[in-house]
Tab-separated table of C-alpha atoms and ligand atoms in Angstrom:
chain	number	residue	atom	x	y	z
A	52	MET	CA	80.561	22.596	-123.493
A	53	ALA	CA	84.133	21.752	-122.553
A	54	VAL	CA	86.732	24.358	-123.401
A	55	GLN	CA	89.111	23.223	-126.143
A	56	ARG	CA	92.762	23.510	-125.161
A	57	ILE	CA	94.830	24.458	-128.186
A	58	THR	CA	98.440	23.939	-129.180
A	59	LEU	CA	99.393	26.334	-131.972
A	60	LEU	CA	102.459	25.177	-133.863
A	61	GLY	CA	103.782	28.180	-135.839
A	62	ALA	CA	102.095	30.917	-133.756
A	63	THR	CA	104.162	33.790	-135.244
A	64	GLY	CA	103.160	33.006	-138.858
A	65	SER	CA	100.310	34.206	-140.985
A	66	ILE	CA	98.078	31.203	-140.096
A	67	GLY	CA	99.178	31.609	-136.496
A	68	ALA	CA	97.894	35.210	-136.394
A	69	SER	CA	94.581	34.311	-138.022
A	70	THR	CA	94.124	31.386	-135.551
A	71	LEU	CA	94.716	33.558	-132.543
A	72	ASP	CA	92.325	36.104	-133.871
A	73	VAL	CA	89.507	33.532	-134.080
A	74	VAL	CA	90.458	31.946	-130.717
A	75	ALA	CA	90.373	35.294	-128.952
A	76	ARG	CA	86.819	35.937	-130.199
A	77	HIS	CA	85.554	32.858	-128.269
A	78	PRO	CA	87.251	32.648	-124.823
A	79	ASP	CA	84.289	30.519	-123.651
A	80	ARG	CA	85.168	27.800	-126.173
A	81	TYR	CA	88.997	28.047	-126.673
A	82	GLN	CA	91.972	28.291	-124.410
A	83	VAL	CA	95.636	28.464	-125.620
A	84	PHE	CA	97.817	25.703	-124.080
A	85	ALA	CA	101.000	26.165	-126.133
A	86	LEU	CA	102.416	28.602	-128.649
A	87	THR	CA	105.511	27.839	-130.740
A	88	ALA	CA	107.801	29.908	-132.914
A	89	HIS	CA	111.089	29.370	-134.677
A	90	SER	CA	113.230	32.483	-134.333
A	91	ARG	CA	110.867	35.453	-133.879
A	92	VAL	CA	111.302	35.481	-130.059
A	93	ASP	CA	110.098	39.080	-129.474
A	94	GLU	CA	106.934	38.428	-131.440
A	95	LEU	CA	106.292	35.254	-129.531
A	96	ALA	CA	106.784	37.057	-126.221
A	97	CYS	CA	104.181	39.625	-127.270
A	98	LEU	CA	101.722	36.760	-128.204
A	99	CYS	CA	102.442	35.092	-124.863
A	100	ARG	CA	101.557	38.339	-122.974
A	101	ILE	CA	98.256	38.550	-124.812
A	102	HIS	CA	97.170	34.879	-124.815
A	103	SER	CA	98.816	33.497	-121.669
A	104	PRO	CA	99.708	29.964	-122.779
A	105	GLU	CA	100.987	27.432	-120.328
A	106	VAL	CA	103.956	26.569	-122.526
A	107	ALA	CA	106.016	28.456	-125.161
A	108	VAL	CA	108.494	26.706	-127.471
A	109	VAL	CA	111.370	28.270	-129.480
A	110	ALA	CA	114.132	26.776	-131.543
A	111	THR	CA	117.301	27.043	-129.461
A	112	ALA	CA	118.464	27.199	-125.862
A	113	SER	CA	119.600	30.812	-126.266
A	114	ASP	CA	116.262	31.860	-127.699
A	115	ALA	CA	114.592	30.057	-124.793
A	116	LEU	CA	116.710	32.085	-122.313
A	117	ARG	CA	115.810	35.286	-124.089
A	118	LEU	CA	112.131	34.455	-124.024
A	119	GLN	CA	112.292	33.560	-120.344
A	120	THR	CA	113.789	36.992	-119.676
A	121	LEU	CA	111.125	38.729	-121.711
A	122	LEU	CA	108.387	36.801	-119.913
A	123	GLN	CA	109.717	37.318	-116.381
A	124	GLY	CA	106.926	37.323	-113.784
A	125	GLN	CA	104.582	35.223	-115.930
A	126	SER	CA	104.017	31.537	-115.218
A	127	ILE	CA	104.797	30.316	-118.655
A	128	THR	CA	107.101	27.235	-119.103
A	129	VAL	CA	109.616	27.898	-121.891
A	130	LEU	CA	110.999	24.925	-123.872
A	131	HIS	CA	113.107	24.645	-127.005
A	132	GLY	CA	113.996	22.376	-129.904
A	133	PRO	CA	112.184	19.945	-132.124
A	134	GLU	CA	111.553	17.418	-129.282
A	135	ALA	CA	109.663	20.111	-127.374
A	136	LEU	CA	107.451	20.724	-130.422
A	137	CYS	CA	106.454	17.070	-130.382
A	138	GLN	CA	105.938	17.179	-126.663
A	139	VAL	CA	103.455	20.084	-126.741
A	140	ALA	CA	101.713	18.550	-129.766
A	141	ALA	CA	101.085	15.265	-127.982
A	142	SER	CA	100.596	16.570	-124.452
A	143	ALA	CA	97.715	15.268	-122.405
A	144	GLU	CA	96.963	18.954	-121.596
A	145	THR	CA	95.912	19.744	-125.198
A	146	ASP	CA	92.824	18.650	-127.223
A	147	THR	CA	93.487	20.382	-130.533
A	148	VAL	CA	96.664	21.031	-132.494
A	149	MET	CA	96.837	23.656	-135.211
A	150	ALA	CA	99.701	22.456	-137.503
A	151	ALA	CA	100.872	25.790	-138.962
A	152	ILE	CA	104.623	25.402	-139.133
A	153	VAL	CA	105.773	25.980	-142.767
A	154	GLY	CA	107.552	23.213	-144.617
A	155	ALA	CA	109.038	19.775	-143.688
A	156	ALA	CA	109.848	21.033	-140.131
A	157	GLY	CA	106.162	20.552	-139.386
A	158	LEU	CA	106.163	16.813	-140.106
A	159	LEU	CA	107.317	15.316	-136.805
A	160	PRO	CA	105.238	17.483	-134.446
A	161	THR	CA	102.130	17.083	-136.619
A	162	LEU	CA	102.670	13.246	-136.708
A	163	ALA	CA	103.178	13.307	-132.878
A	164	ALA	CA	99.756	15.025	-132.510
A	165	VAL	CA	98.194	12.455	-134.812
A	166	LYS	CA	99.609	9.513	-132.923
A	167	ALA	CA	98.330	11.000	-129.670
A	168	GLY	CA	94.809	11.148	-131.193
A	169	LYS	CA	94.439	14.880	-131.178
A	170	ARG	CA	92.009	16.934	-133.160
A	171	ILE	CA	94.259	18.064	-136.031
A	172	LEU	CA	93.744	21.377	-137.861
A	173	LEU	CA	96.027	20.825	-140.839
A	174	ALA	CA	97.514	23.893	-142.484
A	175	ASN	CA	101.029	22.378	-142.968
A	176	LYS	CA	100.338	20.712	-146.278
A	177	GLU	CA	104.000	19.749	-146.660
A	178	ALA	CA	103.678	17.161	-143.838
A	179	LEU	CA	100.921	15.315	-145.724
A	180	VAL	CA	102.659	15.589	-149.106
A	181	MET	CA	105.854	14.003	-147.667
A	182	SER	CA	104.305	11.152	-145.822
A	183	GLY	CA	100.743	10.763	-147.196
A	184	ALA	CA	100.173	7.000	-146.801
A	185	LEU	CA	101.894	6.743	-143.459
A	186	PHE	CA	100.183	9.946	-142.137
A	187	MET	CA	96.620	8.698	-143.159
A	188	ARG	CA	97.381	5.276	-141.650
A	189	GLU	CA	98.257	6.899	-138.352
A	190	VAL	CA	95.088	9.043	-138.487
A	191	ALA	CA	93.026	5.827	-139.018
A	192	ARG	CA	94.909	4.040	-136.193
A	193	SER	CA	94.533	6.837	-133.544
A	194	GLY	CA	91.087	8.030	-134.528
A	195	SER	CA	92.240	11.656	-134.772
A	196	ALA	CA	89.749	14.057	-136.321
A	197	LEU	CA	91.617	15.550	-139.291
A	198	LEU	CA	90.190	18.945	-140.387
A	199	PRO	CA	91.756	20.532	-143.444
A	200	ILE	CA	92.555	24.206	-143.047
A	201	ASP	CA	93.904	24.821	-146.559
A	202	SER	CA	91.027	26.932	-147.938
A	203	GLU	CA	90.475	24.636	-150.961
A	204	HIS	CA	90.457	21.408	-148.952
A	205	ASN	CA	88.320	23.035	-146.270
A	206	ALA	CA	85.798	23.976	-149.096
A	207	ILE	CA	85.773	20.454	-150.483
A	208	PHE	CA	85.301	19.080	-146.917
A	209	GLN	CA	82.230	21.348	-146.593
A	210	CYS	CA	80.878	20.168	-149.943
A	211	LEU	CA	81.261	16.443	-149.217
A	212	PRO	CA	78.760	14.346	-147.240
A	213	GLY	CA	79.823	13.461	-143.663
A	214	ASN	CA	80.424	9.824	-144.655
A	215	PHE	CA	82.915	10.518	-147.487
A	216	SER	CA	85.519	8.341	-145.955
A	217	ARG	CA	83.576	5.314	-147.256
A	218	GLY	CA	85.107	6.313	-150.601
A	219	LEU	CA	84.271	9.151	-152.970
A	220	ALA	CA	82.759	6.873	-155.590
A	221	GLN	CA	80.519	5.243	-152.935
A	222	VAL	CA	79.036	8.705	-152.072
A	223	GLY	CA	78.533	9.633	-155.696
A	224	VAL	CA	81.444	12.016	-156.242
A	225	GLU	CA	82.806	12.145	-159.798
A	226	ARG	CA	85.657	14.614	-159.288
A	227	LEU	CA	87.007	17.409	-157.206
A	228	LEU	CA	87.636	20.857	-158.634
A	229	LEU	CA	90.520	22.609	-156.947
A	230	THR	CA	90.530	26.342	-157.559
A	231	ALA	CA	93.715	28.432	-157.944
A	232	SER	CA	94.031	32.198	-158.057
A	233	GLY	CA	96.794	31.855	-160.652
A	234	GLY	CA	99.140	33.922	-158.512
A	235	PRO	CA	100.782	37.242	-159.328
A	236	PHE	CA	102.233	35.987	-162.633
A	237	ARG	CA	99.074	34.555	-164.135
A	238	ASN	CA	99.386	36.728	-167.277
A	239	TRP	CA	103.183	37.008	-167.421
A	240	THR	CA	105.264	35.604	-170.287
A	241	ILE	CA	108.124	33.180	-169.586
A	242	GLU	CA	110.567	35.959	-170.506
A	243	GLN	CA	108.975	38.246	-167.922
A	244	MET	CA	108.976	35.506	-165.317
A	245	GLN	CA	112.717	34.881	-165.915
A	246	ARG	CA	113.318	38.387	-164.462
A	247	ALA	CA	110.760	38.110	-161.613
A	248	THR	CA	112.070	39.319	-158.232
A	249	PRO	CA	111.276	37.829	-154.808
A	250	GLU	CA	109.273	41.005	-153.979
A	251	GLN	CA	107.132	40.583	-157.058
A	252	ALA	CA	106.591	36.881	-156.342
A	253	VAL	CA	105.446	37.349	-152.737
A	254	ASN	CA	103.004	40.122	-153.694
A	255	HIS	CA	99.996	37.795	-153.983
A	256	PRO	CA	96.893	39.488	-155.581
A	257	LYS	CA	94.351	37.949	-153.229
A	258	TRP	CA	95.819	36.281	-150.070
A	259	SER	CA	98.261	37.623	-147.492
A	260	MET	CA	100.476	34.641	-146.597
A	261	GLY	CA	103.993	33.620	-145.517
A	262	ARG	CA	106.838	34.066	-148.026
A	263	LYS	CA	107.352	30.380	-148.904
A	264	ILE	CA	103.619	29.691	-149.726
A	265	SER	CA	103.489	32.957	-151.611
A	266	VAL	CA	106.307	31.867	-153.909
A	267	ASP	CA	104.593	28.477	-154.231
A	268	SER	CA	101.494	30.293	-155.325
A	269	ALA	CA	103.413	32.167	-157.975
A	270	THR	CA	104.984	28.963	-159.438
A	271	LEU	CA	101.700	27.004	-158.985
A	272	MET	CA	103.629	24.507	-156.899
A	273	ASN	CA	101.198	25.439	-154.169
A	274	LYS	CA	98.455	23.946	-156.329
A	275	GLY	CA	100.594	20.965	-157.081
A	276	LEU	CA	101.152	20.358	-153.346
A	277	GLU	CA	97.405	20.864	-152.777
A	278	LEU	CA	96.563	18.276	-155.526
A	279	ILE	CA	98.646	15.708	-153.610
A	280	GLU	CA	97.081	16.871	-150.325
A	281	ALA	CA	93.617	16.444	-151.796
A	282	CYS	CA	94.375	12.875	-152.979
A	283	TRP	CA	95.382	11.825	-149.429
A	284	LEU	CA	92.723	13.672	-147.535
A	285	PHE	CA	89.871	12.505	-149.632
A	286	GLY	CA	91.165	9.112	-150.782
A	287	THR	CA	91.297	9.835	-154.506
A	288	THR	CA	93.739	9.982	-157.453
A	289	PRO	CA	95.116	12.864	-159.523
A	290	ASP	CA	92.751	11.745	-162.369
A	291	HIS	CA	89.803	12.694	-160.215
A	292	VAL	CA	91.089	16.165	-159.293
A	293	GLN	CA	90.885	19.053	-161.763
A	294	VAL	CA	92.702	22.357	-161.180
A	295	VAL	CA	90.727	25.372	-162.213
A	296	VAL	CA	92.205	28.902	-162.270
A	297	HIS	CA	89.758	31.341	-160.666
A	298	PRO	CA	91.383	34.763	-160.345
A	299	GLU	CA	88.743	36.261	-157.953
A	300	SER	CA	89.451	33.648	-155.232
A	301	ILE	CA	85.799	33.661	-154.146
A	302	VAL	CA	84.918	30.048	-154.957
A	303	HIS	CA	87.308	28.087	-152.732
A	304	SER	CA	86.737	24.779	-154.454
A	305	LEU	CA	83.999	22.458	-155.787
A	306	VAL	CA	82.760	18.877	-155.767
A	307	GLN	CA	81.110	17.334	-158.786
A	308	TYR	CA	78.605	14.468	-158.283
A	309	VAL	CA	77.434	11.762	-160.745
A	310	ASP	CA	73.952	13.250	-160.934
A	311	GLY	CA	75.104	16.441	-162.543
A	312	SER	CA	75.309	18.534	-159.297
A	313	THR	CA	78.254	20.694	-158.577
A	314	LEU	CA	78.513	22.036	-155.028
A	315	ALA	CA	80.869	24.931	-154.223
A	316	GLN	CA	81.904	26.824	-151.161
A	317	LEU	CA	82.165	30.595	-151.563
A	318	GLY	CA	83.499	33.325	-149.311
A	319	ASN	CA	85.817	36.293	-149.043
A	320	PRO	CA	89.482	35.239	-149.198
A	321	ASP	CA	90.279	35.224	-145.476
A	322	MET	CA	91.887	32.126	-143.736
A	323	ARG	CA	89.833	32.905	-140.517
A	324	THR	CA	86.809	31.213	-142.254
A	325	PRO	CA	88.472	27.747	-142.673
A	326	ILE	CA	90.193	28.087	-139.292
A	327	ALA	CA	86.899	28.813	-137.519
A	328	LEU	CA	85.355	25.874	-139.276
A	329	GLY	CA	88.182	23.570	-138.129
A	330	LEU	CA	88.014	24.810	-134.568
A	331	ALA	CA	84.192	24.557	-134.216
A	332	TRP	CA	83.260	21.663	-136.440
A	333	PRO	CA	80.548	20.415	-136.538
A	334	ASP	CA	79.367	23.748	-135.044
A	335	ARG	CA	79.970	27.067	-136.680
A	336	VAL	CA	81.336	30.165	-134.932
A	337	SER	CA	81.827	33.754	-136.056
A	338	ALA	CA	85.308	34.361	-137.567
A	339	GLY	CA	85.361	38.172	-137.970
A	340	VAL	CA	84.963	37.701	-141.698
A	341	SER	CA	82.298	39.814	-143.489
A	342	ALA	CA	79.622	37.987	-145.519
A	343	LEU	CA	80.027	37.830	-149.236
A	344	GLU	CA	78.154	40.611	-151.030
A	345	LEU	CA	77.303	39.154	-154.415
A	346	PHE	CA	76.213	42.491	-155.924
A	347	THR	CA	79.660	43.961	-155.288
A	348	THR	CA	81.529	40.651	-156.077
A	349	GLY	CA	80.518	40.958	-159.715
A	350	SER	CA	81.555	38.216	-162.140
A	351	LEU	CA	83.452	35.027	-161.416
A	352	ASN	CA	85.892	33.708	-164.031
A	353	PHE	CA	87.329	30.276	-164.550
A	354	GLU	CA	90.144	29.161	-166.910
A	355	ALA	CA	92.427	26.137	-167.463
A	356	PRO	CA	95.943	26.359	-165.952
A	357	ASP	CA	98.920	26.776	-168.372
A	358	GLU	CA	101.250	23.947	-167.537
A	359	VAL	CA	103.795	25.202	-170.111
A	360	ARG	CA	104.397	28.481	-168.207
A	361	PHE	CA	103.774	26.714	-164.857
A	362	PRO	CA	105.450	23.255	-164.986
A	363	CYS	CA	105.253	22.747	-161.180
A	364	LEU	CA	101.713	21.520	-161.463
A	365	ARG	CA	102.812	18.711	-163.843
A	366	LEU	CA	105.776	17.817	-161.645
A	367	ALA	CA	103.589	17.415	-158.617
A	368	ARG	CA	100.985	15.363	-160.421
A	369	ASP	CA	103.671	13.085	-161.786
A	370	ALA	CA	105.247	12.761	-158.366
A	371	MET	CA	101.912	11.745	-156.858
A	372	ARG	CA	101.427	9.120	-159.670
A	373	ALA	CA	104.958	7.824	-159.173
A	374	GLY	CA	104.243	7.432	-155.389
A	375	GLY	CA	106.697	6.244	-152.760
A	376	THR	CA	109.231	8.905	-151.833
A	377	ALA	CA	108.675	10.981	-154.983
A	378	PRO	CA	106.322	13.564	-153.342
A	379	ALA	CA	108.823	13.973	-150.369
A	380	VAL	CA	111.658	14.560	-152.883
A	381	LEU	CA	109.433	17.021	-154.809
A	382	ASN	CA	108.698	18.898	-151.617
A	383	ALA	CA	112.275	19.021	-150.365
A	384	ALA	CA	113.692	20.140	-153.747
A	385	ASN	CA	110.967	22.837	-153.865
A	386	GLU	CA	111.859	24.094	-150.428
A	387	VAL	CA	115.547	24.373	-151.420
A	388	ALA	CA	114.674	26.047	-154.735
A	389	VAL	CA	112.229	28.528	-153.141
A	390	GLN	CA	114.706	29.565	-150.480
A	391	ALA	CA	117.430	29.959	-153.145
A	392	PHE	CA	115.098	32.153	-155.183
A	393	LEU	CA	114.217	34.251	-152.136
A	394	ASP	CA	117.962	34.626	-151.405
A	395	GLY	CA	118.607	35.851	-154.972
A	396	ARG	CA	120.578	32.753	-155.917
A	397	LEU	CA	118.081	31.174	-158.410
A	398	ARG	CA	115.936	32.622	-161.188
A	399	PHE	CA	112.169	32.140	-160.715
A	400	THR	CA	111.877	30.038	-163.957
A	401	ASP	CA	114.682	27.767	-162.717
A	402	ILE	CA	112.622	26.620	-159.640
A	403	PRO	CA	110.911	23.872	-161.648
A	404	VAL	CA	114.130	23.013	-163.486
A	405	LEU	CA	115.907	22.254	-160.173
A	406	ILE	CA	112.950	20.250	-158.883
A	407	GLU	CA	112.683	18.166	-162.012
A	408	ARG	CA	116.402	17.423	-162.081
A	409	THR	CA	116.323	16.316	-158.457
A	410	LEU	CA	113.343	14.031	-159.138
A	411	THR	CA	114.931	12.401	-162.182
A	412	GLU	CA	118.429	12.066	-160.708
A	413	LEU	CA	117.471	10.520	-157.366
A	414	PRO	CA	116.306	6.927	-156.916
A	415	MET	CA	112.685	6.641	-155.638
A	416	MET	CA	111.734	4.196	-152.904
A	417	ALA	CA	108.627	2.820	-151.175
A	418	ALA	CA	107.607	5.253	-148.384
A	419	ASP	CA	106.254	2.889	-145.775
A	420	GLU	CA	108.672	3.925	-143.006
A	421	LEU	CA	109.194	7.385	-141.525
A	422	SER	CA	112.973	6.838	-141.637
A	423	THR	CA	112.854	6.248	-145.371
A	424	ILE	CA	110.837	9.472	-145.859
A	425	LEU	CA	113.212	11.578	-143.794
A	426	ALA	CA	116.250	10.083	-145.552
A	427	ALA	CA	114.623	10.906	-148.945
A	428	ASP	CA	113.977	14.478	-147.739
A	429	ARG	CA	117.659	14.863	-146.602
A	430	ALA	CA	119.003	13.319	-149.803
A	431	ALA	CA	116.806	15.614	-151.988
A	432	ARG	CA	117.888	18.693	-150.063
A	433	ALA	CA	121.556	17.756	-150.474
A	434	HIS	CA	121.122	16.971	-154.148
A	435	ALA	CA	119.097	20.146	-154.965
A	436	SER	CA	121.663	22.264	-153.081
A	437	ARG	CA	124.538	20.790	-155.127
A	438	LEU	CA	122.584	21.707	-158.359
A	439	LEU	CA	122.194	25.353	-157.324
A	440	PRO	CA	124.135	27.717	-159.577
A	441	VAL	CA	126.977	29.603	-157.873
A	442	SER	CA	125.367	32.911	-158.942
A	443	VAL	CA	122.680	34.060	-161.286
B	532	NAD	P1	104.670	31.753	-142.138
B	532	NAD	O1	105.981	31.709	-142.761
B	532	NAD	O2	103.913	32.978	-142.075
B	532	NAD	O3	104.794	31.071	-140.707
B	532	NAD	C1	105.520	29.875	-140.454
B	532	NAD	C2	105.497	29.544	-138.946
B	532	NAD	O4	106.314	28.372	-138.862
B	532	NAD	C3	106.164	30.619	-138.072
B	532	NAD	O5	105.533	30.692	-136.863
B	532	NAD	C4	107.611	30.066	-137.890
B	532	NAD	O6	108.121	30.493	-136.656
B	532	NAD	C5	107.395	28.596	-137.908
B	532	NAD	N1	108.592	27.862	-138.361
B	532	NAD	C6	109.235	28.076	-139.515
B	532	NAD	N2	110.290	27.206	-139.601
B	532	NAD	C7	110.270	26.429	-138.499
B	532	NAD	C8	111.067	25.423	-137.995
B	532	NAD	N3	112.138	24.950	-138.710
B	532	NAD	N4	110.745	24.852	-136.830
B	532	NAD	C9	109.689	25.255	-136.107
B	532	NAD	N5	108.850	26.297	-136.502
B	532	NAD	C10	109.153	26.874	-137.708
B	532	NAD	O7	103.794	30.603	-142.947
B	532	NAD	P2	102.198	30.564	-143.140
B	532	NAD	O8	101.827	31.307	-144.335
B	532	NAD	O9	101.496	30.813	-141.838
B	532	NAD	O10	101.981	29.003	-143.524
B	532	NAD	C11	102.071	27.967	-142.557
B	532	NAD	C12	101.628	26.669	-143.168
B	532	NAD	O11	100.261	26.825	-143.499
B	532	NAD	C13	102.352	26.334	-144.472
B	532	NAD	O12	102.545	24.922	-144.537
B	532	NAD	C14	101.410	26.748	-145.561
B	532	NAD	O13	101.523	26.054	-146.716
B	532	NAD	C15	100.087	26.493	-144.898
B	532	NAD	N6	98.954	27.390	-145.425
B	532	NAD	C16	99.097	28.724	-145.266
B	532	NAD	C17	98.059	29.520	-145.755
B	532	NAD	C18	98.085	31.010	-145.587
B	532	NAD	O14	97.132	31.684	-145.910
B	532	NAD	N7	99.104	31.610	-145.003
B	532	NAD	C19	96.953	28.954	-146.419
B	532	NAD	C20	96.934	27.602	-146.564
B	532	NAD	C21	97.957	26.792	-146.050
B	533	MG	MG1	95.289	26.782	-150.412
């Protein structure tokens, strides 16, 4: 068995940490080629000492200088900037790319890996949301193996037959059921949510994740982005994807077939399971995750999402139906709104308001070209930023 050489985009993040944990359990199978980080240079230096990549990438020239100093005596090439991210993603020295940068910043390096035909472990859902048609066209062209890491999509992938790319209807699938924990505000009133603080929003009941995706989970925009992600990954439409709130986060998603069967994937909520599956597929390797104990798990509950209290789900579904640049605009406006909320500049309940205004006030275009998608992203960021209140 050849050793898989891995580029880990976003090594200092939550997915980055889980990936390195699984990789380190199987030194006979996996070797780290490159690690990248944005600004947490000390953390990256620490990871480099443990995992000895050949290349490390940071954001700026001064960060690179600092990292070089911290890594003196080690033969690690230090690079910086967005071009370097694309370079390590597409390098002939790497087989597998874990796309775990958060947000739109992950788009170009992930696409570079796709174009180079790498095995893609896709955690960075924003890249696919922004550029769905183009992204999937490039996957088909290059023959990249695209393995979903988002736990829900990983679950669906496991519940589908291997030949699902023929078309879901062709393999007897009626619909996909996407589970959602409901986030920390599942039972909060709108009035309570108006006063929600960033600390309350990032305090997810079941998953430990980065701050941006934690806020997305609280607004349910995470599930909206995942609905769009599911449509592209599995070649379906929003009408064939149902969101189901499941507070225990044990059933990671389900697939319903025309014959009355519903297949589900279950497990403890730990991202190392989908990461291990992506790394080893079609094999399975241990991930350090304990087996589910059904006697202690107890009961599993399912309920419909409340789209009045959580309008982001509707906004995402409508953006997917509208098509073109609408999902890229939705994503960009959401990134601006979430950052403003985390900075104390926007109320939690105004996140969907800002996104909806950006979507209605900007013209939408066909999204066939990368340049159009990037321009829509920039325009939406500028527009959403102009709409921000001066203070709250
Ligand atoms: P995180 O905030 O913990 O980590 C983000 C990583 O991206 C860091 O390494 C950071 O250095 C890097 N980064 C941030 N901005 C960058 C930029 N401009 N340029 C280059 N690198 C940059 O985030 P996370 O929770 O690990 O999530 C990463 C991605 O995985 C997100 O797209 C998220 O939606 C997705 N995801 C995460 C989870 C989870 O459990 N954490 C689950 C499913 C999907
Ligand atoms: Mg998910």
